mmCIF file of C-alpha atoms in Angstrom:
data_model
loop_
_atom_site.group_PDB
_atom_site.id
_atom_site.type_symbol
_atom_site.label_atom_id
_atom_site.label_comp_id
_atom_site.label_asym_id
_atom_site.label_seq_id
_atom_site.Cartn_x
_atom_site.Cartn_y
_atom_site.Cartn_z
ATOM 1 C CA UNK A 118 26.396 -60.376 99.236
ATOM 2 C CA UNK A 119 24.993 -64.056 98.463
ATOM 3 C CA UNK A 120 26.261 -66.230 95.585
ATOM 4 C CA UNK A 121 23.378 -65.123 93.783
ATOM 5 C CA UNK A 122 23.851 -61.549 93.694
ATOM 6 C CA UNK A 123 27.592 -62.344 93.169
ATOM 7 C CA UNK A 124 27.139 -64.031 89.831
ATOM 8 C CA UNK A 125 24.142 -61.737 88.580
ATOM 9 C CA UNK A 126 24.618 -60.855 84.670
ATOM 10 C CA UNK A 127 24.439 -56.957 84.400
ATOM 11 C CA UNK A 128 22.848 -56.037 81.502
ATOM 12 C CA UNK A 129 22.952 -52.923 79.518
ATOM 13 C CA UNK A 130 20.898 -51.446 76.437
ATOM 14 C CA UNK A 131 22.545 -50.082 73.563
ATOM 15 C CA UNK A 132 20.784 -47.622 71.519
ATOM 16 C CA UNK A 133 21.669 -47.548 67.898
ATOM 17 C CA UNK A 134 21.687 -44.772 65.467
ATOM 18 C CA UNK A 135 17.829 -43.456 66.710
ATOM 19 C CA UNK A 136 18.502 -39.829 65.017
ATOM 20 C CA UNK A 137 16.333 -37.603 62.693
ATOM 21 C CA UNK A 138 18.342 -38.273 59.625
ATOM 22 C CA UNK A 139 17.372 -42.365 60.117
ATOM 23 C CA UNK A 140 13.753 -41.156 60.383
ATOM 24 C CA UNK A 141 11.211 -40.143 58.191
ATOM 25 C CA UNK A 142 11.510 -37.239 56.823
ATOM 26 C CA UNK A 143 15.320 -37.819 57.195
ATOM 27 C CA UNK A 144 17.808 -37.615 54.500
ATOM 28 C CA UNK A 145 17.951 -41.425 54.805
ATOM 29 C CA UNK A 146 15.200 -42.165 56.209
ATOM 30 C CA UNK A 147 13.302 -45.822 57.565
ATOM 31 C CA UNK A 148 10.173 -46.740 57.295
ATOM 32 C CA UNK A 149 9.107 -47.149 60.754
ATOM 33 C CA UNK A 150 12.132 -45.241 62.304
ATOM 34 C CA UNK A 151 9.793 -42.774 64.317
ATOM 35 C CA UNK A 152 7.475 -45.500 65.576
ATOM 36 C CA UNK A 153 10.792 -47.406 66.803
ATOM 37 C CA UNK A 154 12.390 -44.123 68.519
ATOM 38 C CA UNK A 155 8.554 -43.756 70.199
ATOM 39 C CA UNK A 156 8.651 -47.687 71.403
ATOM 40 C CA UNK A 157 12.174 -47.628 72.313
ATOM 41 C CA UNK A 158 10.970 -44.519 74.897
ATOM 42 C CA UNK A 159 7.987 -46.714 76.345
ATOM 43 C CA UNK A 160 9.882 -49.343 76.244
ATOM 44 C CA UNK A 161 12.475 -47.616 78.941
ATOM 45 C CA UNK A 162 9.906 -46.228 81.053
ATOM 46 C CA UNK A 163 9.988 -50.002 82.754
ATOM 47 C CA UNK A 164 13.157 -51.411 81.391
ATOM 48 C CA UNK A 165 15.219 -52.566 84.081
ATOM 49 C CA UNK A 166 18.936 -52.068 83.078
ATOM 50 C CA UNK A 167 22.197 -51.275 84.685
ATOM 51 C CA UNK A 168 23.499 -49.190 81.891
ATOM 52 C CA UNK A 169 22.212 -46.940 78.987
ATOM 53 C CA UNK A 170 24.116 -45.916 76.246
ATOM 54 C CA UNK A 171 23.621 -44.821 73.168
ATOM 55 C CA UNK A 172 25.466 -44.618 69.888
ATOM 56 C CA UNK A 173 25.308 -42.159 66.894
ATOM 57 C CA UNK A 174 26.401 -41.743 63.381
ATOM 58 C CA UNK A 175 28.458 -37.879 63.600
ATOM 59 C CA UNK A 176 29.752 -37.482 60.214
ATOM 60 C CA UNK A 177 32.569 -33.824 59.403
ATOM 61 C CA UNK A 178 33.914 -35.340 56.065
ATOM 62 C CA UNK A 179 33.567 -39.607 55.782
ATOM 63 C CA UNK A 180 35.109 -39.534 52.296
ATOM 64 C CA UNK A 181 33.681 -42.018 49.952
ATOM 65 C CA UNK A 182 30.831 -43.290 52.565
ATOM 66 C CA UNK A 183 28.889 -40.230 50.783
ATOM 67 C CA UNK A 184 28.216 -40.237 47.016
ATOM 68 C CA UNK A 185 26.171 -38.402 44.587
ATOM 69 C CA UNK A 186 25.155 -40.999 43.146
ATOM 70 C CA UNK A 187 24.820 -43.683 46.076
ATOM 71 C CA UNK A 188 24.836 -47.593 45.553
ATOM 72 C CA UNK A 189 23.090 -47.745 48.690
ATOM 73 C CA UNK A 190 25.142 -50.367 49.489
ATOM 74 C CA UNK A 191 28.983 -48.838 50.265
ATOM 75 C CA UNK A 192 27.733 -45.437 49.696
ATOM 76 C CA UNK A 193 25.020 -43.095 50.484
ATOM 77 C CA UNK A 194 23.561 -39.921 50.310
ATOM 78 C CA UNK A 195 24.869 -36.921 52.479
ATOM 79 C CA UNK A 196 23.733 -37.837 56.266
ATOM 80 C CA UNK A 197 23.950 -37.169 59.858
ATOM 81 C CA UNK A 198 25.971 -34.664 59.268
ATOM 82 C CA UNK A 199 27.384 -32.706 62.037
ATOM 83 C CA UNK A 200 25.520 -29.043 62.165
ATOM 84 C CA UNK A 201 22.876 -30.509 60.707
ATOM 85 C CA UNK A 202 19.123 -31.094 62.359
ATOM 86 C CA UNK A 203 19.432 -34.458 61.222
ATOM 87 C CA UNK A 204 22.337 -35.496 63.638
ATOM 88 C CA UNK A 205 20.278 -35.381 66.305
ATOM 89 C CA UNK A 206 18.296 -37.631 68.181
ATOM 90 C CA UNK A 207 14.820 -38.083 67.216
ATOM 91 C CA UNK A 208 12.413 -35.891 69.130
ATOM 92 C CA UNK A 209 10.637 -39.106 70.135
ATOM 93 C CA UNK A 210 13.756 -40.429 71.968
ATOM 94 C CA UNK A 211 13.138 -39.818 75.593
ATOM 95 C CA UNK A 212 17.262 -39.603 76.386
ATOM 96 C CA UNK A 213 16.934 -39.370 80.032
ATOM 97 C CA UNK A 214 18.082 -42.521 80.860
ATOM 98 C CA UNK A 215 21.259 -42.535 78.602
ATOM 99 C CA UNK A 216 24.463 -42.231 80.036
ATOM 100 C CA UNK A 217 26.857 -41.810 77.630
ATOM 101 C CA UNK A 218 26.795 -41.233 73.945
ATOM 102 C CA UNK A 219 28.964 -42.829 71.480
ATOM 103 C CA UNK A 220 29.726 -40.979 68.063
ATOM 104 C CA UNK A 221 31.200 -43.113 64.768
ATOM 105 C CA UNK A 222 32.184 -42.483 61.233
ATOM 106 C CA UNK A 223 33.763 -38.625 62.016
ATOM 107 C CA UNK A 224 36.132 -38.947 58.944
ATOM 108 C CA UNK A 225 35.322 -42.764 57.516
ATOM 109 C CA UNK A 226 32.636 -45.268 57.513
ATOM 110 C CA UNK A 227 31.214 -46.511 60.567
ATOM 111 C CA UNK A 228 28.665 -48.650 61.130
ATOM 112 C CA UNK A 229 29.594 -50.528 64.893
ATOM 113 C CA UNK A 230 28.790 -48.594 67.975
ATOM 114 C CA UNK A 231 32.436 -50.276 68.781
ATOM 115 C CA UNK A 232 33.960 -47.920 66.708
ATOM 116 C CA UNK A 233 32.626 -44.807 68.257
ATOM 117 C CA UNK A 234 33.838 -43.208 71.325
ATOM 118 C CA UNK A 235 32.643 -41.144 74.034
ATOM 119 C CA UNK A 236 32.920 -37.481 75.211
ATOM 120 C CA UNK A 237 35.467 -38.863 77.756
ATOM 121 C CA UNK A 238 37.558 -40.686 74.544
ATOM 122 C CA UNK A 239 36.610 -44.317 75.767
ATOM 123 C CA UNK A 240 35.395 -46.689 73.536
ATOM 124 C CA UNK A 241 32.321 -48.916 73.774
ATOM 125 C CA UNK A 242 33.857 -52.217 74.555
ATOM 126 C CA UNK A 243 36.161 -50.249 77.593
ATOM 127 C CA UNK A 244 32.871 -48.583 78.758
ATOM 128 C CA UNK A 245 30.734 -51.939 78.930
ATOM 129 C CA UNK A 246 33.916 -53.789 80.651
ATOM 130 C CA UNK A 247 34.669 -50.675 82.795
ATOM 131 C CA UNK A 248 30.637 -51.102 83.780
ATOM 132 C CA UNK A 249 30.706 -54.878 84.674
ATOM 133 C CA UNK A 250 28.397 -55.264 82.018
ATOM 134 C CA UNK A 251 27.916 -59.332 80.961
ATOM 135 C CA UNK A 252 25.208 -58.784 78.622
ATOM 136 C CA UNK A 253 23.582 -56.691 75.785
ATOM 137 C CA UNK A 254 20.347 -55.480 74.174
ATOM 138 C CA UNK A 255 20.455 -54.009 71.190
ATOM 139 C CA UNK A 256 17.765 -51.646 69.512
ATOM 140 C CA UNK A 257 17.363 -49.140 67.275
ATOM 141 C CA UNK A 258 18.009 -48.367 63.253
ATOM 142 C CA UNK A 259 18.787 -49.903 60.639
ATOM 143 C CA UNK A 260 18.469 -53.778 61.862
ATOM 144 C CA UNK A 261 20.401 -54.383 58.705
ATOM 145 C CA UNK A 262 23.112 -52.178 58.797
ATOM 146 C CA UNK A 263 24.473 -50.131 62.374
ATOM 147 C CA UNK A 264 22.442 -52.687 64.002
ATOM 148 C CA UNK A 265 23.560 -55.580 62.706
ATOM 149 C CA UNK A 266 26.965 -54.441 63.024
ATOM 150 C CA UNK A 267 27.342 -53.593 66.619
ATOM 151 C CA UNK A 268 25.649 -56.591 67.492
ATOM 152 C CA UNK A 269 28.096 -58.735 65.586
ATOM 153 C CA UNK A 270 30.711 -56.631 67.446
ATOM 154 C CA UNK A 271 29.242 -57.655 70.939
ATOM 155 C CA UNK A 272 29.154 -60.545 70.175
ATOM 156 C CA UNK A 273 32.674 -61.057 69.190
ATOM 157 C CA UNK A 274 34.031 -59.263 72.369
ATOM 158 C CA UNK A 275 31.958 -62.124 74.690
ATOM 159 C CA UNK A 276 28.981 -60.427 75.746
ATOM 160 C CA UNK A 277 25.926 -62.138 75.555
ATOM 161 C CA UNK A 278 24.124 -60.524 73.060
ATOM 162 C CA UNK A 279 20.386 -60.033 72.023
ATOM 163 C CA UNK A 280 18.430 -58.002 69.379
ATOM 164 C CA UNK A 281 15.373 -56.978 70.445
ATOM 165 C CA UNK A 282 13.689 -56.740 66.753
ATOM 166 C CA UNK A 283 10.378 -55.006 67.618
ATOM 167 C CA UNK A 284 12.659 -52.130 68.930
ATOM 168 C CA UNK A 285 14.345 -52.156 65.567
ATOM 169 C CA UNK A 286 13.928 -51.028 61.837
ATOM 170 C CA UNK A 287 15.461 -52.118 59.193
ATOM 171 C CA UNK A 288 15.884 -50.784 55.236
ATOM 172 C CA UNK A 289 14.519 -53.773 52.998
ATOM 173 C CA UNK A 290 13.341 -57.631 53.852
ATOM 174 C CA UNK A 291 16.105 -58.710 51.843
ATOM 175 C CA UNK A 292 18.952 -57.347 54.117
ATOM 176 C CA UNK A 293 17.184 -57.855 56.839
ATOM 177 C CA UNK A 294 16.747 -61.381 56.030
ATOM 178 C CA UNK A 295 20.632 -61.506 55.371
ATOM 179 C CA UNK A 296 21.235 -59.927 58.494
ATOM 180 C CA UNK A 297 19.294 -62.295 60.993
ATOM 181 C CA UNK A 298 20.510 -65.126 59.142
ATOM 182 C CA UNK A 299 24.010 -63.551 60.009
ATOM 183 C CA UNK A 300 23.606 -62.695 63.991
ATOM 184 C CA UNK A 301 21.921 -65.967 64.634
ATOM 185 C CA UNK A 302 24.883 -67.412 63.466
ATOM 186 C CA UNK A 303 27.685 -65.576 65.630
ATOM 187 C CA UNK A 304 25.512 -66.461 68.583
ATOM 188 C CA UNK A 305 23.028 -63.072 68.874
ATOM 189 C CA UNK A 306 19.824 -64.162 70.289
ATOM 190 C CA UNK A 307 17.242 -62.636 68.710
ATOM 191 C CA UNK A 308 13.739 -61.528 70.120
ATOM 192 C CA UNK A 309 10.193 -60.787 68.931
ATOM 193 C CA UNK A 310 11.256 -62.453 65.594
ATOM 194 C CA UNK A 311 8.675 -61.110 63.472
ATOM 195 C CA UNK A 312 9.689 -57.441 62.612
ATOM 196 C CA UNK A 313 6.751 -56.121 61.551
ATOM 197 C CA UNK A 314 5.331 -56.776 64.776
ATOM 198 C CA UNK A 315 3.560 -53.715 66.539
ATOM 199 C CA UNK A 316 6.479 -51.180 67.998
ATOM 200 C CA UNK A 317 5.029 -50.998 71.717
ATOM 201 C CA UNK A 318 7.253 -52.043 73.837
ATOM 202 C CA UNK A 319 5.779 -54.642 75.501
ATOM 203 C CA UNK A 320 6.731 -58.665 75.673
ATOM 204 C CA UNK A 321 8.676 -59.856 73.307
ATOM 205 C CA UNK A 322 9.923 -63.864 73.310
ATOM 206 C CA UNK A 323 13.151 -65.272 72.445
ATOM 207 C CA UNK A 324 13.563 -67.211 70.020
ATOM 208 C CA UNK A 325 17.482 -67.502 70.584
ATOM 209 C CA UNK A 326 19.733 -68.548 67.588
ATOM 210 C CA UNK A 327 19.072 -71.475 65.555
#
C-alpha cells in the first residue's frame, strides 16, 4: 500500500430522515422533500462512497415531542410513527446502497442520527469509527432540524463534516438561515449554498465555513 492510499480520508454519506411522513403529503411534510429523496437517488447512482447509512425518525410513544396543539418548535404533530405508512422511506429513495439504518426518538425526542442505533444495537458514531470513516456528507430532511443536528453531532465527534444543501430541505428560510449560520460555525462545510438550487444531483461547490 503507498503513503497515499495509507492516509486516504474514507468518506461516508449519511442519509437523514428521507421518509414519507417528511414528504408531501406527509403528516409533516417539506416542501421539496420528494424532489430531495428523487436527487438524493441520482445523486448515488455515481456517488463514490465507502459507506451508506441512513437514519430515521421511529417514533412508539415520544411523550411531549407530539402535541395537539404543536408549537412547531419543541412539539409537533403525530409523526413517523411506527405502523404507520409514513415511517417509511420515501418511495423515491432508491435504498440499495444503504447499509445500515439508524432509528431515533423510540420513546423521546430525537433529532441526531447520533442518537439512533442500529438493528445490531450500535450507535452511529461506533459504526462510522468501526468503518474507518474520516469524513461525512450529510443529506436529506429537514436542513433545519434532523439535519442540522446530526451534522453538529459529526462535527463534534471529529469527522470532517459537509452538508450537501441541494440534497437537503429545509422547513422555513428563517431556520434555515439560523441553521447555516450555526454549522458554519462548528466547522461543517457547507456545499451548493443556495438551497433553492435545482435538486439534480449534479456539481455542487464548496463554499466551506466562513
Amino acid at each position: 500500500m503507498s503513503d497515499t492510499e495509507s492516509i486516504r480520508a474514507r468518506r461516508a454519506l449519511l442519509v437523514v430522515d428521507v421518509q414519507n411522513d417528511f414528504c408531501e403529503g406527509g403528516a409533516l411534510a417539506v416542501q421539496g422533500g420528494s424532489a430531495v429523496a428523487a436527487a438524493i437517488s441520482r445523486f448515488l447512482d455515481t456517488a463514490d462512497y465507502d459507506a451508506v447509512a441512513a437514519t430515521i425518525d421511529h417514533h412508539v410513544d415520544p411523550g411531549h415531542h407530539f402535541a395537539d396543539e404543536p408549537d412547531f418548535v419543541d412539539t409537533w404533530p403525530v409523526h413517523c410513527k411506527v405502523g404507520t405508512p409514513g415511517v417509511e422511506f420515501h418511495p423515491d429513495l432508491d435504498t440499495s446502497r444503504i447499509a445500515t439504518v439508524f432509528s431515533k426518538g423510540e420513546f423521546s425526542a430525537a433529532y441526531s442520527g447520533f442518537e439512533g442505533s442500529n438493528p445490531e444495537g450500535w450507535g452511529l458514531e461506533k459504526w462510522l469509527h468501526d468503518a474507518g470513516i474520516t469524513d461525512v456528507d450529510i443529506v436529506g430532511i429537514a436542513t433545519d432540524h434532523c439535519v442540522r443536528a446530526t451534522a453538529l453531532d459529526a462535527a463534534k465527534a471529529g469527522f470532517t463534516t459537509r452538508v450537501l444543501l441541494p440534497l437537503t430541505a429545509g422547513v422555513s428560510p428563517t431556520t434555515v438561515e439560523s441553521a447555516l449560520t450555526e454549522m458554519r460555525a462548528a466547522g461543517v462545510h457547507l456545499q451548493g449554498r443556495d438551497r433553492d438550487a435545482s435538486c439534480d444531483g449534479g456539481a455542487i461547490s464548496d463554499v466551506g465555513p466562513e
